GROMACS .gro file of C-alpha atoms in nm:
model
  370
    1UNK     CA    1  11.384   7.928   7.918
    2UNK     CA    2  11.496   8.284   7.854
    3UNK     CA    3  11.446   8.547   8.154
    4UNK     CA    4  11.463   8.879   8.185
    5UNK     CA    5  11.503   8.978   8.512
    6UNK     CA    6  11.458   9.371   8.617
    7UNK     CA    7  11.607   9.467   9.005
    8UNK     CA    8  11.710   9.812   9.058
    9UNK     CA    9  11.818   9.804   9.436
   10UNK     CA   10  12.021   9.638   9.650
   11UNK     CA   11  11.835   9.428   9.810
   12UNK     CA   12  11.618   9.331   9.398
   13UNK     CA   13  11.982   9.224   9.406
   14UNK     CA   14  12.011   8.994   9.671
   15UNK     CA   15  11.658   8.828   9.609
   16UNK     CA   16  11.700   8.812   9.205
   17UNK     CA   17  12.028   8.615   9.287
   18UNK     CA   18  11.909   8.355   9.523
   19UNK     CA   19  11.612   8.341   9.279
   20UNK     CA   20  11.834   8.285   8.927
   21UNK     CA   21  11.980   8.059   9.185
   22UNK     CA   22  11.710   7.826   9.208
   23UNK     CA   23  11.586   7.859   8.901
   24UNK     CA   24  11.890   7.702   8.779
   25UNK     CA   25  11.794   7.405   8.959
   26UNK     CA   26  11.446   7.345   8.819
   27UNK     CA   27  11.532   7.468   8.478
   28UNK     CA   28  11.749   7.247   8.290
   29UNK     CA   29  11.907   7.521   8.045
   30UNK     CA   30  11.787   7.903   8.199
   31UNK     CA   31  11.928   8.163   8.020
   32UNK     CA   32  11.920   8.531   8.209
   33UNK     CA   33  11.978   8.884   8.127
   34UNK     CA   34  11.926   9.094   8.398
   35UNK     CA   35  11.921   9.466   8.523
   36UNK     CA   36  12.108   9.400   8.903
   37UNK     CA   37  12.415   9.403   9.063
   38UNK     CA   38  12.712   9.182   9.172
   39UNK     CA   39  12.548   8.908   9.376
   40UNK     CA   40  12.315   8.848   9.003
   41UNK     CA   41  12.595   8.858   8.787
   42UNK     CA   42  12.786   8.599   9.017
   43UNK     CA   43  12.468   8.364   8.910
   44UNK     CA   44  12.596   8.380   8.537
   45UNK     CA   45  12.398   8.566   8.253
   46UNK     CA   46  12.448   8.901   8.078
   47UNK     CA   47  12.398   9.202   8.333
   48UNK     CA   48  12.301   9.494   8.125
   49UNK     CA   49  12.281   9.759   8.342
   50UNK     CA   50  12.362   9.835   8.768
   51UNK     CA   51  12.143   9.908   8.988
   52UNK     CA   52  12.375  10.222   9.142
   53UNK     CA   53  12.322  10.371   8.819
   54UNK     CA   54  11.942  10.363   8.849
   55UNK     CA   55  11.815  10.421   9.193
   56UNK     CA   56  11.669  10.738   9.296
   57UNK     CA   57  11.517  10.811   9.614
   58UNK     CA   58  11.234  11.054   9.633
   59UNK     CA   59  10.970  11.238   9.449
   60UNK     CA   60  11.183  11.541   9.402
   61UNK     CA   61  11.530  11.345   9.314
   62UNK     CA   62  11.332  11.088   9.071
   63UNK     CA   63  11.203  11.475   8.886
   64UNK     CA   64  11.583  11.638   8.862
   65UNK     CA   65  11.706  11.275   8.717
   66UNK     CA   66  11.400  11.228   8.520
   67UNK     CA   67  11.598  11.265   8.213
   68UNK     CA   68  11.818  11.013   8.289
   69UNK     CA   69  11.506  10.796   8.371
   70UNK     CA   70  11.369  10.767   8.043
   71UNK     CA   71  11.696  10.748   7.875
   72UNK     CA   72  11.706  10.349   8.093
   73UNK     CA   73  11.366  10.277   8.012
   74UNK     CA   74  11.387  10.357   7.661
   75UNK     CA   75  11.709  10.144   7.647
   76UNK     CA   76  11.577   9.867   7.837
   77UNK     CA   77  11.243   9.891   7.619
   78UNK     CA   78  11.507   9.847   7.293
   79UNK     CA   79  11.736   9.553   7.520
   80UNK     CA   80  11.398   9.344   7.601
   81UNK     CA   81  11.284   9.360   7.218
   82UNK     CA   82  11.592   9.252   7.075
   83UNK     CA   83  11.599   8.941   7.316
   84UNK     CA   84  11.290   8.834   7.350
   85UNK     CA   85  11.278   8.668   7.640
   86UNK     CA   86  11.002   8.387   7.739
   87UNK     CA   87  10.943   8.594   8.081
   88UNK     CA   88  10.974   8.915   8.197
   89UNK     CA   89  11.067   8.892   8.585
   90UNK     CA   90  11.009   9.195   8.774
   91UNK     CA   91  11.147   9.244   9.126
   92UNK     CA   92  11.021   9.579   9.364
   93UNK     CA   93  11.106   9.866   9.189
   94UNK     CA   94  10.734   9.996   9.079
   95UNK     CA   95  10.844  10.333   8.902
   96UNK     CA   96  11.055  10.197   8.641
   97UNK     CA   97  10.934   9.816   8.672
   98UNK     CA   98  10.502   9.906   8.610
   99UNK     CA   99  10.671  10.094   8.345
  100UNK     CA  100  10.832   9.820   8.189
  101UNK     CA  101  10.578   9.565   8.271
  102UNK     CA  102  10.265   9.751   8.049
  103UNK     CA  103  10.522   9.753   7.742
  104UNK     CA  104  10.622   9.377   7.742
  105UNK     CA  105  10.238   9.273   7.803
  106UNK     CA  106  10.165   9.488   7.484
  107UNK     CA  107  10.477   9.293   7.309
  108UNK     CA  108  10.304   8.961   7.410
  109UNK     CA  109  10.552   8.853   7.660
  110UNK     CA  110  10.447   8.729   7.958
  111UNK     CA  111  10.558   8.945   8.266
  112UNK     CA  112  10.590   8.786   8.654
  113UNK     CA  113  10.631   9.043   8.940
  114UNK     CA  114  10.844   8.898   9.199
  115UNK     CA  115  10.783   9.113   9.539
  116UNK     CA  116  10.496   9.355   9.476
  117UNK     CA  117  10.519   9.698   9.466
  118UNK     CA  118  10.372   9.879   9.790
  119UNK     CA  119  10.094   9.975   9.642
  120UNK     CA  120   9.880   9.916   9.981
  121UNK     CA  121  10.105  10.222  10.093
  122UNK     CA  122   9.961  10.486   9.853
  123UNK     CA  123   9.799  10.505   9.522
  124UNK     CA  124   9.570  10.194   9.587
  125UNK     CA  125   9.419  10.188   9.225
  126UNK     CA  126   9.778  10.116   9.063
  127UNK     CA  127   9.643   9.772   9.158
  128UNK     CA  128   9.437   9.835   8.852
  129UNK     CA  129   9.714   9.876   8.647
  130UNK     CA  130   9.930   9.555   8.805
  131UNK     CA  131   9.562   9.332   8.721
  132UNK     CA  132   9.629   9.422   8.334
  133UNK     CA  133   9.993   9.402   8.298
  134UNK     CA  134  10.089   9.146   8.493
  135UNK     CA  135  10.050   8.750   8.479
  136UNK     CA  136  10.179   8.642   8.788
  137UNK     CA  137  10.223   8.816   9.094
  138UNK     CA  138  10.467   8.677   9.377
  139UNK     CA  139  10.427   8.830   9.747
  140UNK     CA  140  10.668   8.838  10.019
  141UNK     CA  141  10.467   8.990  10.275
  142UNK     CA  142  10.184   8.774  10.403
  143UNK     CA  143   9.870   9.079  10.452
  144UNK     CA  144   9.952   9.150  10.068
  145UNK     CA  145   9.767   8.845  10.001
  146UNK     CA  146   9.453   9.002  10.159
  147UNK     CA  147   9.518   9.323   9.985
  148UNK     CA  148   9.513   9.208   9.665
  149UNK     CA  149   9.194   9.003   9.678
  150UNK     CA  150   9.012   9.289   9.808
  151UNK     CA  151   9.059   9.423   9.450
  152UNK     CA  152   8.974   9.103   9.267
  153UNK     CA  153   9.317   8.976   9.192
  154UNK     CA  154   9.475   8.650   9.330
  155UNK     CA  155   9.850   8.590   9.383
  156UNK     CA  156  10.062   8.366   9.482
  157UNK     CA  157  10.212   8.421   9.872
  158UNK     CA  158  10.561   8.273   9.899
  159UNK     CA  159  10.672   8.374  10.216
  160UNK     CA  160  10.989   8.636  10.249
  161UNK     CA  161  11.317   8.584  10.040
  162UNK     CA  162  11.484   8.706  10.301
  163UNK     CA  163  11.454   8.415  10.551
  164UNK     CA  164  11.608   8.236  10.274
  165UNK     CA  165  11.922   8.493  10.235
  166UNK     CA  166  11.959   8.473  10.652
  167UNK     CA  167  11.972   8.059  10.642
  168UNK     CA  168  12.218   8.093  10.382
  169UNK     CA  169  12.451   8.270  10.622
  170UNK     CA  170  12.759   8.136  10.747
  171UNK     CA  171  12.886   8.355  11.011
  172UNK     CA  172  13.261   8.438  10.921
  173UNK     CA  173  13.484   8.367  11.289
  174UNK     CA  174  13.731   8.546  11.206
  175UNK     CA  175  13.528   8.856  11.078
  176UNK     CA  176  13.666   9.103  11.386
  177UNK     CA  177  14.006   9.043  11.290
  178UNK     CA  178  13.977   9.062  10.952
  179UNK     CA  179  13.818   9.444  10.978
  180UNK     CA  180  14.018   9.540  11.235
  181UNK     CA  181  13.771   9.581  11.482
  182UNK     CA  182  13.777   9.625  11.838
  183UNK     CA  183  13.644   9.376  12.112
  184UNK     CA  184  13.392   9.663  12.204
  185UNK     CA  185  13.023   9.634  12.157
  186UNK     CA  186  12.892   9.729  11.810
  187UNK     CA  187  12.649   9.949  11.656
  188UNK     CA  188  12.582   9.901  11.336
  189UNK     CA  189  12.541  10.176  11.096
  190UNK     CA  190  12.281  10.073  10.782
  191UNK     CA  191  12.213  10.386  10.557
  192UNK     CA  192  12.108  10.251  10.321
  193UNK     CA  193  12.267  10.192   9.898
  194UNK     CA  194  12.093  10.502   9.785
  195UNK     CA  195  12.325  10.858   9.712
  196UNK     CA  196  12.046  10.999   9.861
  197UNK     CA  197  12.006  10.854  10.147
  198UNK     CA  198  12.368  10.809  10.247
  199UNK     CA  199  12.362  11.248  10.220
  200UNK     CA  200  12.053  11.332  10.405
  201UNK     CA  201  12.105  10.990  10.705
  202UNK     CA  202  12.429  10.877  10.721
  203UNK     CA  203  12.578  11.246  10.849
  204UNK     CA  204  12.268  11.188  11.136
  205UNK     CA  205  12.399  10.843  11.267
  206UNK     CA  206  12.771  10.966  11.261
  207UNK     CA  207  12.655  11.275  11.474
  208UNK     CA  208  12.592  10.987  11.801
  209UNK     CA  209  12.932  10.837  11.789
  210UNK     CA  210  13.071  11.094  12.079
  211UNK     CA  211  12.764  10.973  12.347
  212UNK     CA  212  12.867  10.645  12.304
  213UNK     CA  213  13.228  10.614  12.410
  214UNK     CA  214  13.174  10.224  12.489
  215UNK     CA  215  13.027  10.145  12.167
  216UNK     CA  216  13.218  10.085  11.819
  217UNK     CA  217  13.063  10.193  11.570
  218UNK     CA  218  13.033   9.994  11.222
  219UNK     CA  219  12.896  10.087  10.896
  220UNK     CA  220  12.797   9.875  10.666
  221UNK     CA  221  12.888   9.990  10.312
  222UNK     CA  222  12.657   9.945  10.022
  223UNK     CA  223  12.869   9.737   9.725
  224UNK     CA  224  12.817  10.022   9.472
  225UNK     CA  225  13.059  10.201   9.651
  226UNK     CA  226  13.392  10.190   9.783
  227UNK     CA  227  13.574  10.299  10.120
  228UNK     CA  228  13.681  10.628   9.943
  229UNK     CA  229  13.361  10.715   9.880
  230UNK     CA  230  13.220  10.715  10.263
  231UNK     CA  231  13.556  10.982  10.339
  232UNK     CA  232  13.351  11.237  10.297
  233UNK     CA  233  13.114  11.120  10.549
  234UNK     CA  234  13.326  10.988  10.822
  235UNK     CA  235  13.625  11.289  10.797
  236UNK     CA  236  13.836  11.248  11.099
  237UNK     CA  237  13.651  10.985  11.259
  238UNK     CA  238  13.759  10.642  11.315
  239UNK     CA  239  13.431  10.436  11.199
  240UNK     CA  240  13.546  10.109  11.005
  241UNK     CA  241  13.342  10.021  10.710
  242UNK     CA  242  13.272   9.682  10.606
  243UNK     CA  243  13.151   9.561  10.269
  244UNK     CA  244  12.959   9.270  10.126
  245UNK     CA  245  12.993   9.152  10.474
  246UNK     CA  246  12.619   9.326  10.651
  247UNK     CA  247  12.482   8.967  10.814
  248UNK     CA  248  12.843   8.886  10.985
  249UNK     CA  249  12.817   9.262  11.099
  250UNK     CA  250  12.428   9.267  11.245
  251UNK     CA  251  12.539   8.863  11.346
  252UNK     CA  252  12.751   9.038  11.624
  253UNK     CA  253  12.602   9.400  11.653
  254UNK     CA  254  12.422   9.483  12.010
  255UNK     CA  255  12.204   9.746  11.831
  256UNK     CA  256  12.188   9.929  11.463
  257UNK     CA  257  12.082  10.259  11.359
  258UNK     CA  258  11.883  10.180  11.032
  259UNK     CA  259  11.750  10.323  10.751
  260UNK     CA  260  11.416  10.265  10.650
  261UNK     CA  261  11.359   9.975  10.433
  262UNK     CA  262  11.436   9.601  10.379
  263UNK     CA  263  11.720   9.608  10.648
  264UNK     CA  264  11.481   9.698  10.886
  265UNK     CA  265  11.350   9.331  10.839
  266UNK     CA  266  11.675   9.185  10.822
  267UNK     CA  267  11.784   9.349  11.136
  268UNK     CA  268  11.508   9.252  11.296
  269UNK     CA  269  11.542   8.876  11.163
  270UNK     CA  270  11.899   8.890  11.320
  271UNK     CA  271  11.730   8.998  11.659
  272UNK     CA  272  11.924   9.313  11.673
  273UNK     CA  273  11.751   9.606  11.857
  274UNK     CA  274  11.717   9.888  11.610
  275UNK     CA  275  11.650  10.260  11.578
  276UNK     CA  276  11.442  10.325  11.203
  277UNK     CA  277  11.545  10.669  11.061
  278UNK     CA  278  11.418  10.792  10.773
  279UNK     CA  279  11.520  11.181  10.583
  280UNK     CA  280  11.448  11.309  10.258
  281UNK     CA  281  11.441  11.649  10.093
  282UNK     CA  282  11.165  11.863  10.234
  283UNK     CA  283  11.006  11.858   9.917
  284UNK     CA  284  10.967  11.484   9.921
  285UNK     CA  285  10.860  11.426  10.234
  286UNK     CA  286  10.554  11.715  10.200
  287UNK     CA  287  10.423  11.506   9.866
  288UNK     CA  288  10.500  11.144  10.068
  289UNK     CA  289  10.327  11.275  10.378
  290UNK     CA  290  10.010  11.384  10.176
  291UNK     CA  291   9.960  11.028   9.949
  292UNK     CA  292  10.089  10.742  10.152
  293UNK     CA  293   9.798  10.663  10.379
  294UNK     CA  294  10.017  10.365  10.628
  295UNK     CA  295  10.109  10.392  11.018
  296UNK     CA  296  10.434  10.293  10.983
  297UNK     CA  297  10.731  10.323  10.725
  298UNK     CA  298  10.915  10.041  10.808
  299UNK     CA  299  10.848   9.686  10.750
  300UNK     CA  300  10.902   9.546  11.083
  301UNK     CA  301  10.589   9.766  11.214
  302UNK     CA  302  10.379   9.699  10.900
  303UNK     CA  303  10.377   9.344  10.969
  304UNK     CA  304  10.340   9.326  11.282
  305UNK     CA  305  10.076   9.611  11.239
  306UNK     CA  306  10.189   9.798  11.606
  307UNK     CA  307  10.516  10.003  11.708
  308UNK     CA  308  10.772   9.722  11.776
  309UNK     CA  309  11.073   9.980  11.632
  310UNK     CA  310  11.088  10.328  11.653
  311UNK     CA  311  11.077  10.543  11.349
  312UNK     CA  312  11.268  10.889  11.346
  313UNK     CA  313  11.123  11.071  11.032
  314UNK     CA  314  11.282  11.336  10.879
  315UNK     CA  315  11.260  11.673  11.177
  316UNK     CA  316  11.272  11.355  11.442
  317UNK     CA  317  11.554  11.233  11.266
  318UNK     CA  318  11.849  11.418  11.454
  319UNK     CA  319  12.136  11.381  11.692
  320UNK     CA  320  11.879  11.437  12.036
  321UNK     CA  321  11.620  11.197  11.928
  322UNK     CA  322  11.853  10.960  11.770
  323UNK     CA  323  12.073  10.975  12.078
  324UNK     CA  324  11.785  10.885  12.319
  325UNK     CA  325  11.608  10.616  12.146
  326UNK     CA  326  11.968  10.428  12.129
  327UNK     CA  327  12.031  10.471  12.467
  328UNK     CA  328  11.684  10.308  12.509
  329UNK     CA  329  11.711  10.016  12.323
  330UNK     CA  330  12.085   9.956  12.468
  331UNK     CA  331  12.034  10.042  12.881
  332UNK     CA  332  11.634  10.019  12.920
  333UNK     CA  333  11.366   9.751  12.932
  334UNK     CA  334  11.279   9.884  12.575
  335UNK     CA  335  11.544   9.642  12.460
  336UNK     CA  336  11.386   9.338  12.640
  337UNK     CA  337  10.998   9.432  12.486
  338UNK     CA  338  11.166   9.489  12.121
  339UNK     CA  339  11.314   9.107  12.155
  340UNK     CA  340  11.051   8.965  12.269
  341UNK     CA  341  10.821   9.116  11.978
  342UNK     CA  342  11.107   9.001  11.715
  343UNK     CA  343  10.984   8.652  11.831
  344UNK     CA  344  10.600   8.696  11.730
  345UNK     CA  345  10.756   8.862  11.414
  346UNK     CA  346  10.966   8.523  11.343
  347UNK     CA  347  10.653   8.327  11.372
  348UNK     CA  348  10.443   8.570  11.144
  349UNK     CA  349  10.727   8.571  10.874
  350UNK     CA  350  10.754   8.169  10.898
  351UNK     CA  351  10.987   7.942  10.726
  352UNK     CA  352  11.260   8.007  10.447
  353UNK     CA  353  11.195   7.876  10.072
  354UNK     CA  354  11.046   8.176   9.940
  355UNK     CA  355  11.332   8.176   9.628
  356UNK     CA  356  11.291   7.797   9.562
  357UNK     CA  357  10.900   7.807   9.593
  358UNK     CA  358  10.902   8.131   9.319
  359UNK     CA  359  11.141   7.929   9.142
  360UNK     CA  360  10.901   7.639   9.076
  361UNK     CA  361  10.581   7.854   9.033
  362UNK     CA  362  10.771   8.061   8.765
  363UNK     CA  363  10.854   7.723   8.589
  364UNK     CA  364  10.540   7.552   8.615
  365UNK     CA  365  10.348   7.865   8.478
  366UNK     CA  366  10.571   7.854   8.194
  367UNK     CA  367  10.574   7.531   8.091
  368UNK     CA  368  10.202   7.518   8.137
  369UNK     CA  369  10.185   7.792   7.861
  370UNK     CA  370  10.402   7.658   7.653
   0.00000   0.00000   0.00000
């Protein structure tokens, strides 16, 4: 089977790779081009396009790029055509993937959606939208399942692809040495793979480092960049970065500052107490504030539907708050209660196999249309 797989993140990364992965064993011959990054094109196939050059965060950033926007979708729109592939696989990534997804359905090619889109966070009736586009839809997150048939639609629930990534994990012993790290306790600094987000959070976590003399702290650097690029963060300050190495780093961490997203669940999974911080422009956050219609921004919270991590949101996002809510989760009971709630969330998330179980769904569907 041909696929054409679409991941414009980091972490569509990560779960498109252990996903081409699998599909290599249940497919006798796959073929894959892909939109990704590194860990996909280590799977094999033709990577057309990185995801660092199409990730923007934010209403206002996704309008002063928008040119640049269209120019990928128009490309990718050309790319898909001239390939033809027997499945469009779309992972996350709703403003360029929905995009993509209503163009192959009216080019007759079927299109799977591999971790939904949050539309249960705002604009509800873009389930509307998913219902006529899409064939197959794959959810991570187990009250999506719910969601969805509450608009008529029914979907498969594999379970989270990131259980899968953490069983994979073999911690590296020697990982201290080989970053030069001290035998201090670590914090570990997650900002996120975004331009944006590294400018508006990472300056925020850095700002702590002098209340916590007894604490090294560790950042974990997203792969589109390199160690030159976080100078201008760091200056004068002695915070080791560590790439393509984030499990071994949270596998040994005593807390993490974090910004909002997936590695708020992966932190979580490693039980590593965590402070969520989230900033935009002011812009963005207005619009966000006024459509997204959840309690909680990160995912940690949203499953287990209560405050098990605290969120620091753009004005609460600063060296005080930041500062204090660290301190918490390192010297006060708060540490204890957050552990003991990453337990109920370990049960609610369940077992790993999410990547081989898409894997064979994806297959069977085909073959059964074939």
């Amino acid at each position: 089977m041909k696929y054409y797989i679409i991941a414009g993140e980091a972490s569509g990364d990560l779960h498109g790779s252990n996903l081409m992965k699998t599909l290599k064993k249940v497919d006798p011959a796959p073929k894959f081009r892909f939109y990704g990054g590194d860990l996909m094109q280590a799977q094999g196939g033709n990577l057309v396009k990185h995801y660092a050059d199409m990730a923007f965060m934010g209403f206002l950033e996704v309008a002063l790029n928008l040119r640049t926007i269209l120019k990928n979708l128009k490309k990718c729109k050309e790319d898909i055509l001239s390939h033809r592939p027997d499945v469009l696989v779309l992972i996350d990534f709703p403003g360029f993937n929905l995009k993509i997804a209503k163009f192959a359905k009216e080019q007759g090619i079927k299109v799977y959606y591999y971790i939904s889109p949050k539309v249960w966070a705002w604009n509800q009736k873009r389930v509307l939208k998913i219902k006529r586009d899409v064939d197959q839809m794959f959810c991570i997150l187990p009250f999506e399942v719910d969601f969805y048939h509450k608009w008529g639609m029914e979907v498969d629930y594999v379970g989270n692809p990131l259980l899968d990534a953490k069983e994979a994990f073999k911690p590296n012993p020697n990982f201290r040495a080989e970053n030069n790290l001290s035998d201090k306790p670590i914090i570990a600094l997650l900002p996120g793979s975004r331009k944006q987000e590294l400018n508006y959070i990472l300056p925020d976590m850095l700002s702590v480092i002098s209340s916590f003399p007894n604490h090294q702290f560790v950042i974990a650097g997203a792969p589109s960049f390199n160690a030159d690029f976080y100078k201008q963060y760091t200056q004068d300050l002695a915070v080791p970065i560590v790439f393509n190495a984030t499990y071994d780093l949270l596998n040994i961490a005593e807390a993490a500052l974090v910004a909002s997203g997936t590695a708020t669940l992966e932190t979580a999974l490693f039980k590593v107490p965590q402070v969520v911080l989230y900033k935009g422009s002011a812009i963005s956050i207005g619009i966000a504030r006024m459509l997204v219609k959840i309690r909680f921004i990160s995912l940690v919270n949203l499953i287990m539907d209560s405050k098990t991590v605290t969120e620091l949101i753009q004005e609460d996002c600063n060296i005080t708050m930041i500062s204090k809510e660290l301190d918490d989760i390192l010297n006060t009971p708060k540490r204890t209660v957050m552990l003991d709630k990453y337990e109920i969330l370990a049960k609610e998330m369940g077992s790993a196999g999410a990547s081989e179980k898409t894997a064979e769904l994806i297959y069977k569907y085909l073959k059964k249309a074939s």
